[in-house]
PDB file of C-alpha atoms in Angstrom:
ATOM      1  CA  LYS A   1      12.614 -13.529  36.597  1.00  0.00           C
ATOM      2  CA  ARG A   2      13.133 -10.664  34.261  1.00  0.00           C
ATOM      3  CA  GLN A   3      10.009  -8.747  33.084  1.00  0.00           C
ATOM      4  CA  HIS A   4       9.592  -7.204  29.621  1.00  0.00           C
ATOM      5  CA  PRO A   5       7.010  -4.395  29.913  1.00  0.00           C
ATOM      6  CA  GLU A   6       7.374  -3.613  26.249  1.00  0.00           C
ATOM      7  CA  THR A   7       6.329  -7.192  25.192  1.00  0.00           C
ATOM      8  CA  TRP A   8       2.618  -6.573  25.349  1.00  0.00           C
ATOM      9  CA  LEU A   9       2.997  -3.335  23.337  1.00  0.00           C
ATOM     10  CA  ARG A  10       4.855  -5.298  20.734  1.00  0.00           C
ATOM     11  CA  VAL A  11       2.132  -7.990  20.744  1.00  0.00           C
ATOM     12  CA  GLY A  12      -0.533  -5.374  20.481  1.00  0.00           C
ATOM     13  CA  GLU A  13       1.305  -3.733  17.622  1.00  0.00           C
ATOM     14  CA  TYR A  14       1.164  -6.812  15.441  1.00  0.00           C
ATOM     15  CA  SER A  15      -2.109  -8.477  16.787  1.00  0.00           C
ATOM     16  CA  PRO A  16      -4.712  -8.914  13.970  1.00  0.00           C
ATOM     17  CA  LEU A  17      -7.550  -8.687  16.477  1.00  0.00           C
ATOM     18  CA  LEU A  18      -6.319  -5.208  17.711  1.00  0.00           C
ATOM     19  CA  LYS A  19      -6.127  -4.086  14.060  1.00  0.00           C
ATOM     20  CA  LEU A  20      -9.779  -4.876  13.472  1.00  0.00           C
ATOM     21  CA  PRO A  21     -10.921  -1.292  14.038  1.00  0.00           C
ATOM     22  CA  GLN A  22      -8.516  -0.115  11.424  1.00  0.00           C
ATOM     23  CA  PHE A  23      -9.769  -2.704   9.007  1.00  0.00           C
ATOM     24  CA  LEU A  24     -13.333  -1.843   9.709  1.00  0.00           C
ATOM     25  CA  LEU A  25     -12.572   1.885   9.185  1.00  0.00           C
ATOM     26  CA  GLY A  26     -11.139   0.995   5.780  1.00  0.00           C
ATOM     27  CA  VAL A  27     -14.275  -0.947   4.875  1.00  0.00           C
ATOM     28  CA  VAL A  28     -16.445   2.022   5.932  1.00  0.00           C
ATOM     29  CA  LEU A  29     -14.293   4.433   3.918  1.00  0.00           C
ATOM     30  CA  GLY A  30     -14.353   2.226   0.895  1.00  0.00           C
ATOM     31  CA  ARG A  31     -18.137   1.851   1.085  1.00  0.00           C
ATOM     32  CA  ALA A  32     -18.574   5.577   1.530  1.00  0.00           C
ATOM     33  CA  PHE A  33     -16.362   6.279  -1.301  1.00  0.00           C
ATOM     34  CA  VAL A  34     -18.376   3.992  -3.680  1.00  0.00           C
ATOM     35  CA  LEU A  35     -21.716   5.610  -2.524  1.00  0.00           C
ATOM     36  CA  ARG A  36     -20.518   9.196  -2.609  1.00  0.00           C
ATOM     37  CA  ARG A  37     -21.836  11.702  -5.184  1.00  0.00           C
ATOM     38  CA  PRO A  38     -18.636  13.299  -6.785  1.00  0.00           C
ATOM     39  CA  LYS A  39     -18.669  16.974  -6.479  1.00  0.00           C
ATOM     40  CA  PRO A  40     -15.919  19.606  -6.335  1.00  0.00           C
ATOM     41  CA  THR A  41     -14.838  20.388  -2.802  1.00  0.00           C
ATOM     42  CA  PRO A  42     -13.347  23.812  -2.368  1.00  0.00           C
ATOM     43  CA  GLY A  43     -10.044  24.107  -0.352  1.00  0.00           C
ATOM     44  CA  THR A  44      -9.121  20.461  -0.641  1.00  0.00           C
ATOM     45  CA  SER A  45      -6.247  20.931  -3.209  1.00  0.00           C
ATOM     46  CA  GLY A  46      -3.486  20.818  -0.531  1.00  0.00           C
ATOM     47  CA  SER A  47      -5.355  18.551   1.844  1.00  0.00           C
ATOM     48  CA  GLY A  48      -3.384  15.414   0.587  1.00  0.00           C
ATOM     49  CA  LEU A  49      -0.022  17.134   1.172  1.00  0.00           C
ATOM     50  CA  VAL A  50      -1.134  18.349   4.597  1.00  0.00           C
ATOM     51  CA  ALA A  51      -2.240  14.798   5.592  1.00  0.00           C
ATOM     52  CA  ALA A  52       1.008  13.259   4.176  1.00  0.00           C
ATOM     53  CA  GLY A  53       3.072  15.823   5.951  1.00  0.00           C
ATOM     54  CA  THR A  54       1.148  15.202   9.231  1.00  0.00           C
ATOM     55  CA  ALA A  55       1.703  11.501   8.998  1.00  0.00           C
ATOM     56  CA  LEU A  56       5.305  11.825   8.222  1.00  0.00           C
ATOM     57  CA  GLY A  57       5.684  14.225  11.223  1.00  0.00           C
ATOM     58  CA  LEU A  58       3.937  11.731  13.513  1.00  0.00           C
ATOM     59  CA  LEU A  59       6.093   8.955  12.261  1.00  0.00           C
ATOM     60  CA  TRP A  60       9.314  11.001  12.722  1.00  0.00           C
ATOM     61  CA  VAL A  61       8.633  11.796  16.336  1.00  0.00           C
ATOM     62  CA  SER A  62       9.826   9.205  18.993  1.00  0.00           C
ATOM     63  CA  TRP A  63       6.864   7.657  20.794  1.00  0.00           C
ATOM     64  CA  PRO A  64       8.311   6.067  24.020  1.00  0.00           C
ATOM     65  CA  GLY A  65       6.634   3.368  26.085  1.00  0.00           C
ATOM     66  CA  GLN A  66       2.878   3.265  26.164  1.00  0.00           C
ATOM     67  CA  THR A  67       2.320   6.304  23.887  1.00  0.00           C
ATOM     68  CA  TRP A  68       2.494   3.851  20.936  1.00  0.00           C
ATOM     69  CA  ALA A  69      -1.151   3.045  21.337  1.00  0.00           C
ATOM     70  CA  PHE A  70      -2.022   6.710  21.189  1.00  0.00           C
ATOM     71  CA  ARG A  71       0.248   7.120  18.125  1.00  0.00           C
ATOM     72  CA  ASP A  72      -1.609   4.355  16.267  1.00  0.00           C
ATOM     73  CA  VAL A  73      -4.953   5.990  16.939  1.00  0.00           C
ATOM     74  CA  VAL A  74      -3.763   9.288  15.761  1.00  0.00           C
ATOM     75  CA  LEU A  75      -2.118   7.793  12.665  1.00  0.00           C
ATOM     76  CA  THR A  76      -5.241   5.789  11.798  1.00  0.00           C
ATOM     77  CA  ALA A  77      -7.233   8.977  11.622  1.00  0.00           C
ATOM     78  CA  VAL A  78      -4.543  10.836   9.668  1.00  0.00           C
ATOM     79  CA  PHE A  79      -4.162   7.948   7.152  1.00  0.00           C
ATOM     80  CA  ALA A  80      -7.950   7.679   6.797  1.00  0.00           C
ATOM     81  CA  TRP A  81      -7.942  11.329   5.876  1.00  0.00           C
ATOM     82  CA  LEU A  82      -5.015  10.877   3.488  1.00  0.00           C
ATOM     83  CA  ILE A  83      -6.582   7.872   1.744  1.00  0.00           C
ATOM     84  CA  TRP A  84      -9.988   9.570   1.369  1.00  0.00           C
ATOM     85  CA  THR A  85      -8.327  12.708  -0.051  1.00  0.00           C
ATOM     86  CA  LEU A  86      -6.262  10.738  -2.529  1.00  0.00           C
ATOM     87  CA  ALA A  87      -9.140   8.516  -3.509  1.00  0.00           C
ATOM     88  CA  CYS A  88     -11.224  11.583  -4.280  1.00  0.00           C
ATOM     89  CA  GLY A  89      -8.388  12.801  -6.638  1.00  0.00           C
ATOM     90  CA  HIS A  90      -7.849  16.200  -4.770  1.00  0.00           C
ATOM     91  CA  GLY A  91      -4.631  18.051  -5.101  1.00  0.00           C
ATOM     92  CA  ARG A  92      -1.196  17.762  -6.407  1.00  0.00           C
ATOM     93  CA  LEU A  93      -0.301  14.535  -4.551  1.00  0.00           C
ATOM     94  CA  ALA A  94      -3.338  12.736  -5.954  1.00  0.00           C
ATOM     95  CA  THR A  95      -2.415  14.019  -9.537  1.00  0.00           C
ATOM     96  CA  PHE A  96       1.102  12.752  -9.004  1.00  0.00           C
ATOM     97  CA  LEU A  97       0.041   9.379  -7.819  1.00  0.00           C
ATOM     98  CA  ALA A  98      -2.318   9.022 -10.788  1.00  0.00           C
ATOM     99  CA  ARG A  99       0.451   9.162 -13.298  1.00  0.00           C
ATOM    100  CA  ALA A 100       1.066   5.916 -15.245  1.00  0.00           C
ATOM    101  CA  PRO A 101       4.497   5.004 -13.843  1.00  0.00           C
ATOM    102  CA  VAL A 102       3.460   5.505 -10.371  1.00  0.00           C
ATOM    103  CA  VAL A 103       0.271   3.436 -10.938  1.00  0.00           C
ATOM    104  CA  ARG A 104       2.472   0.750 -12.374  1.00  0.00           C
ATOM    105  CA  LEU A 105       4.678   0.772  -9.184  1.00  0.00           C
ATOM    106  CA  GLY A 106       1.504   0.556  -7.146  1.00  0.00           C
ATOM    107  CA  GLU A 107       0.350  -2.459  -9.164  1.00  0.00           C
ATOM    108  CA  ALA A 108       3.693  -4.114  -8.521  1.00  0.00           C
ATOM    109  CA  SER A 109       3.645  -3.397  -4.758  1.00  0.00           C
ATOM    110  CA  TYR A 110       2.114  -6.797  -3.893  1.00  0.00           C
ATOM    111  CA  ALA A 111       4.923  -8.564  -5.778  1.00  0.00           C
ATOM    112  CA  LEU A 112       7.483  -6.449  -4.048  1.00  0.00           C
ATOM    113  CA  TYR A 113       5.764  -7.196  -0.557  1.00  0.00           C
ATOM    114  CA  ILE A 114       6.093 -10.931  -1.353  1.00  0.00           C
ATOM    115  CA  LEU A 115       9.474 -10.964  -2.757  1.00  0.00           C
ATOM    116  CA  HIS A 116      11.484  -8.361  -0.762  1.00  0.00           C
ATOM    117  CA  VAL A 117      12.663 -10.773   2.047  1.00  0.00           C
ATOM    118  CA  PRO A 118      13.813 -13.577  -0.338  1.00  0.00           C
ATOM    119  CA  LEU A 119      15.469 -11.054  -2.652  1.00  0.00           C
ATOM    120  CA  ALA A 120      17.210  -9.249   0.281  1.00  0.00           C
ATOM    121  CA  PHE A 121      18.432 -12.725   1.466  1.00  0.00           C
ATOM    122  CA  TYR A 122      19.850 -13.554  -1.982  1.00  0.00           C
ATOM    123  CA  ALA A 123      21.295 -10.230  -2.551  1.00  0.00           C
ATOM    124  CA  ARG A 124      23.124 -10.234   0.785  1.00  0.00           C
ATOM    125  CA  SER A 125      24.329 -13.886   0.059  1.00  0.00           C
ATOM    126  CA  ALA A 126      25.503 -12.920  -3.451  1.00  0.00           C
ATOM    127  CA  GLU A 127      27.204  -9.784  -2.043  1.00  0.00           C
ATOM    128  CA  ARG A 128      29.066 -11.944   0.503  1.00  0.00           C
ATOM    129  CA  TRP A 129      29.917 -14.666  -1.887  1.00  0.00           C
ATOM    130  CA  SER A 130      31.501 -12.078  -4.328  1.00  0.00           C
ATOM    131  CA  GLY A 131      33.629 -10.565  -1.564  1.00  0.00           C
ATOM    132  CA  ALA A 132      32.857  -6.993  -2.805  1.00  0.00           C
ATOM    133  CA  ALA A 133      31.960  -5.842   0.632  1.00  0.00           C
ATOM    134  CA  LEU A 134      29.789  -3.100  -0.952  1.00  0.00           C
ATOM    135  CA  GLU A 135      27.337  -3.253   2.032  1.00  0.00           C
ATOM    136  CA  GLN A 136      30.215  -2.272   4.366  1.00  0.00           C
ATOM    137  CA  ARG A 137      32.131   0.080   2.105  1.00  0.00           C
ATOM    138  CA  ALA A 138      29.056   1.992   0.651  1.00  0.00           C
ATOM    139  CA  PRO A 139      25.890   1.139   2.609  1.00  0.00           C
ATOM    140  CA  TRP A 140      23.887   3.860   0.920  1.00  0.00           C
ATOM    141  CA  GLY A 141      25.009   2.683  -2.592  1.00  0.00           C
ATOM    142  CA  TYR A 142      24.334  -0.879  -1.704  1.00  0.00           C
ATOM    143  CA  SER A 143      20.852  -0.048  -0.367  1.00  0.00           C
ATOM    144  CA  ALA A 144      20.016   2.091  -3.501  1.00  0.00           C
ATOM    145  CA  LEU A 145      21.208  -0.715  -5.869  1.00  0.00           C
ATOM    146  CA  ALA A 146      19.199  -3.384  -3.826  1.00  0.00           C
ATOM    147  CA  ILE A 147      16.102  -1.364  -3.616  1.00  0.00           C
ATOM    148  CA  THR A 148      16.170  -0.506  -7.349  1.00  0.00           C
ATOM    149  CA  SER A 149      16.852  -4.068  -8.195  1.00  0.00           C
ATOM    150  CA  PHE A 150      13.968  -5.296  -6.002  1.00  0.00           C
ATOM    151  CA  VAL A 151      11.555  -2.820  -7.672  1.00  0.00           C
ATOM    152  CA  LEU A 152      12.570  -3.888 -11.123  1.00  0.00           C
ATOM    153  CA  VAL A 153      12.136  -7.562 -10.346  1.00  0.00           C
ATOM    154  CA  ALA A 154       8.722  -6.808  -8.792  1.00  0.00           C
ATOM    155  CA  VAL A 155       7.544  -4.836 -11.813  1.00  0.00           C
ATOM    156  CA  ALA A 156       8.732  -7.793 -14.069  1.00  0.00           C
ATOM    157  CA  VAL A 157       7.117 -10.415 -11.950  1.00  0.00           C
ATOM    158  CA  HIS A 158       3.857  -8.349 -11.908  1.00  0.00           C
ATOM    159  CA  ALA A 159       3.918  -7.865 -15.790  1.00  0.00           C
ATOM    160  CA  TRP A 160       5.059 -11.410 -16.748  1.00  0.00           C
ATOM    161  CA  LEU A 161       3.589 -13.564 -13.984  1.00  0.00           C
ATOM    162  CA  GLU A 162       0.883 -11.992 -11.850  1.00  0.00           C
ATOM    163  CA  GLU A 163      -1.054 -10.228 -14.676  1.00  0.00           C
ATOM    164  CA  PRO A 164      -1.129 -13.260 -17.151  1.00  0.00           C
ATOM    165  CA  ALA A 165      -2.038 -15.572 -14.199  1.00  0.00           C
ATOM    166  CA  ARG A 166      -4.900 -13.215 -13.239  1.00  0.00           C
ATOM    167  CA  ARG A 167      -6.132 -13.124 -16.796  1.00  0.00           C
ATOM    168  CA  TRP A 168      -5.952 -16.933 -17.041  1.00  0.00           C
ATOM    169  CA  ILE A 169      -7.781 -17.401 -13.718  1.00  0.00           C
ATOM    170  CA  ARG A 170     -10.503 -14.917 -14.661  1.00  0.00           C
ATOM    171  CA  SER A 171     -11.003 -16.591 -18.073  1.00  0.00           C
ATOM    172  CA  ARG A 172     -11.566 -19.900 -16.298  1.00  0.00           C
ATOM    173  CA  TRP A 173     -13.823 -18.658 -13.503  1.00  0.00           C
ATOM    174  CA  VAL A 174     -15.962 -15.947 -15.226  1.00  0.00           C
ATOM    175  CA  ARG A 175     -18.888 -17.353 -17.028  1.00  0.00           C
ATOM    176  CA  PRO A 176     -20.043 -15.650 -20.182  1.00  0.00           C
ATOM    177  CA  ARG A 177     -23.202 -13.627 -19.733  1.00  0.00           C
ATOM    178  CA  PRO A 178     -26.112 -14.723 -21.887  1.00  0.00           C
ATOM    179  CA  ALA A 179     -27.050 -12.412 -24.621  1.00  0.00           C
ATOM    180  CA  PRO A 180     -29.922  -9.998 -23.656  1.00  0.00           C
ATOM    181  CA  LEU A 181     -33.340 -10.658 -24.912  1.00  0.00           C
ATOM    182  CA  PRO A 182     -34.593  -8.235 -27.479  1.00  0.00           C
ATOM    183  CA  ALA A 183     -36.736  -5.516 -25.948  1.00  0.00           C
ATOM    184  CA  ALA A 184     -40.329  -5.486 -26.693  1.00  0.00           C
ATOM    185  CA  SER A 185     -41.715  -2.428 -28.447  1.00  0.00           C
ATOM    186  CA  GLY A 186     -44.737  -2.271 -26.158  1.00  0.00           C
ATOM    187  CA  LEU A 187     -47.113  -2.154 -29.223  1.00  0.00           C
ATOM    188  CA  LEU A 188     -49.401  -4.968 -29.860  1.00  0.00           C
TER     189      LEU A 188
END
């Protein structure tokens, strides 16, 4: 019988239970962010870029065998640092990510997450049906065209389906607040 030593590493990589510490760290970071007192922190302007560069460097390196678990621990800390720095609005990276077009892409990211697999299936089917063989002749061009199309579809779905549906649901579930009572003057 053939053994697959990497199997448990793959199971661990995608197990929701093993991702619980990362989830809880996110909850704690979110709560700490809400409760913090905003104040300028000197020396943090490049912190987001350093954190992003560190994360990219760690992802670039090959992590063989059982070092995957260590990689996840290190990346969790680095991503927590990056998220905190960006949430606080420090540095050029945070300024760039706060721009309206980038925020719009972030808002459409859930639609992209939901739609990317079916869109990829239909794009590949259409490409094969057309006989253009673009995927084989120009894989980078095909990928750029597909990704651009997927993002545009996701932005459209967010704007024309997700946002109107959210407004409709909120209008049905949110009860109007009663008008406040007039304040007493305190004089009798």
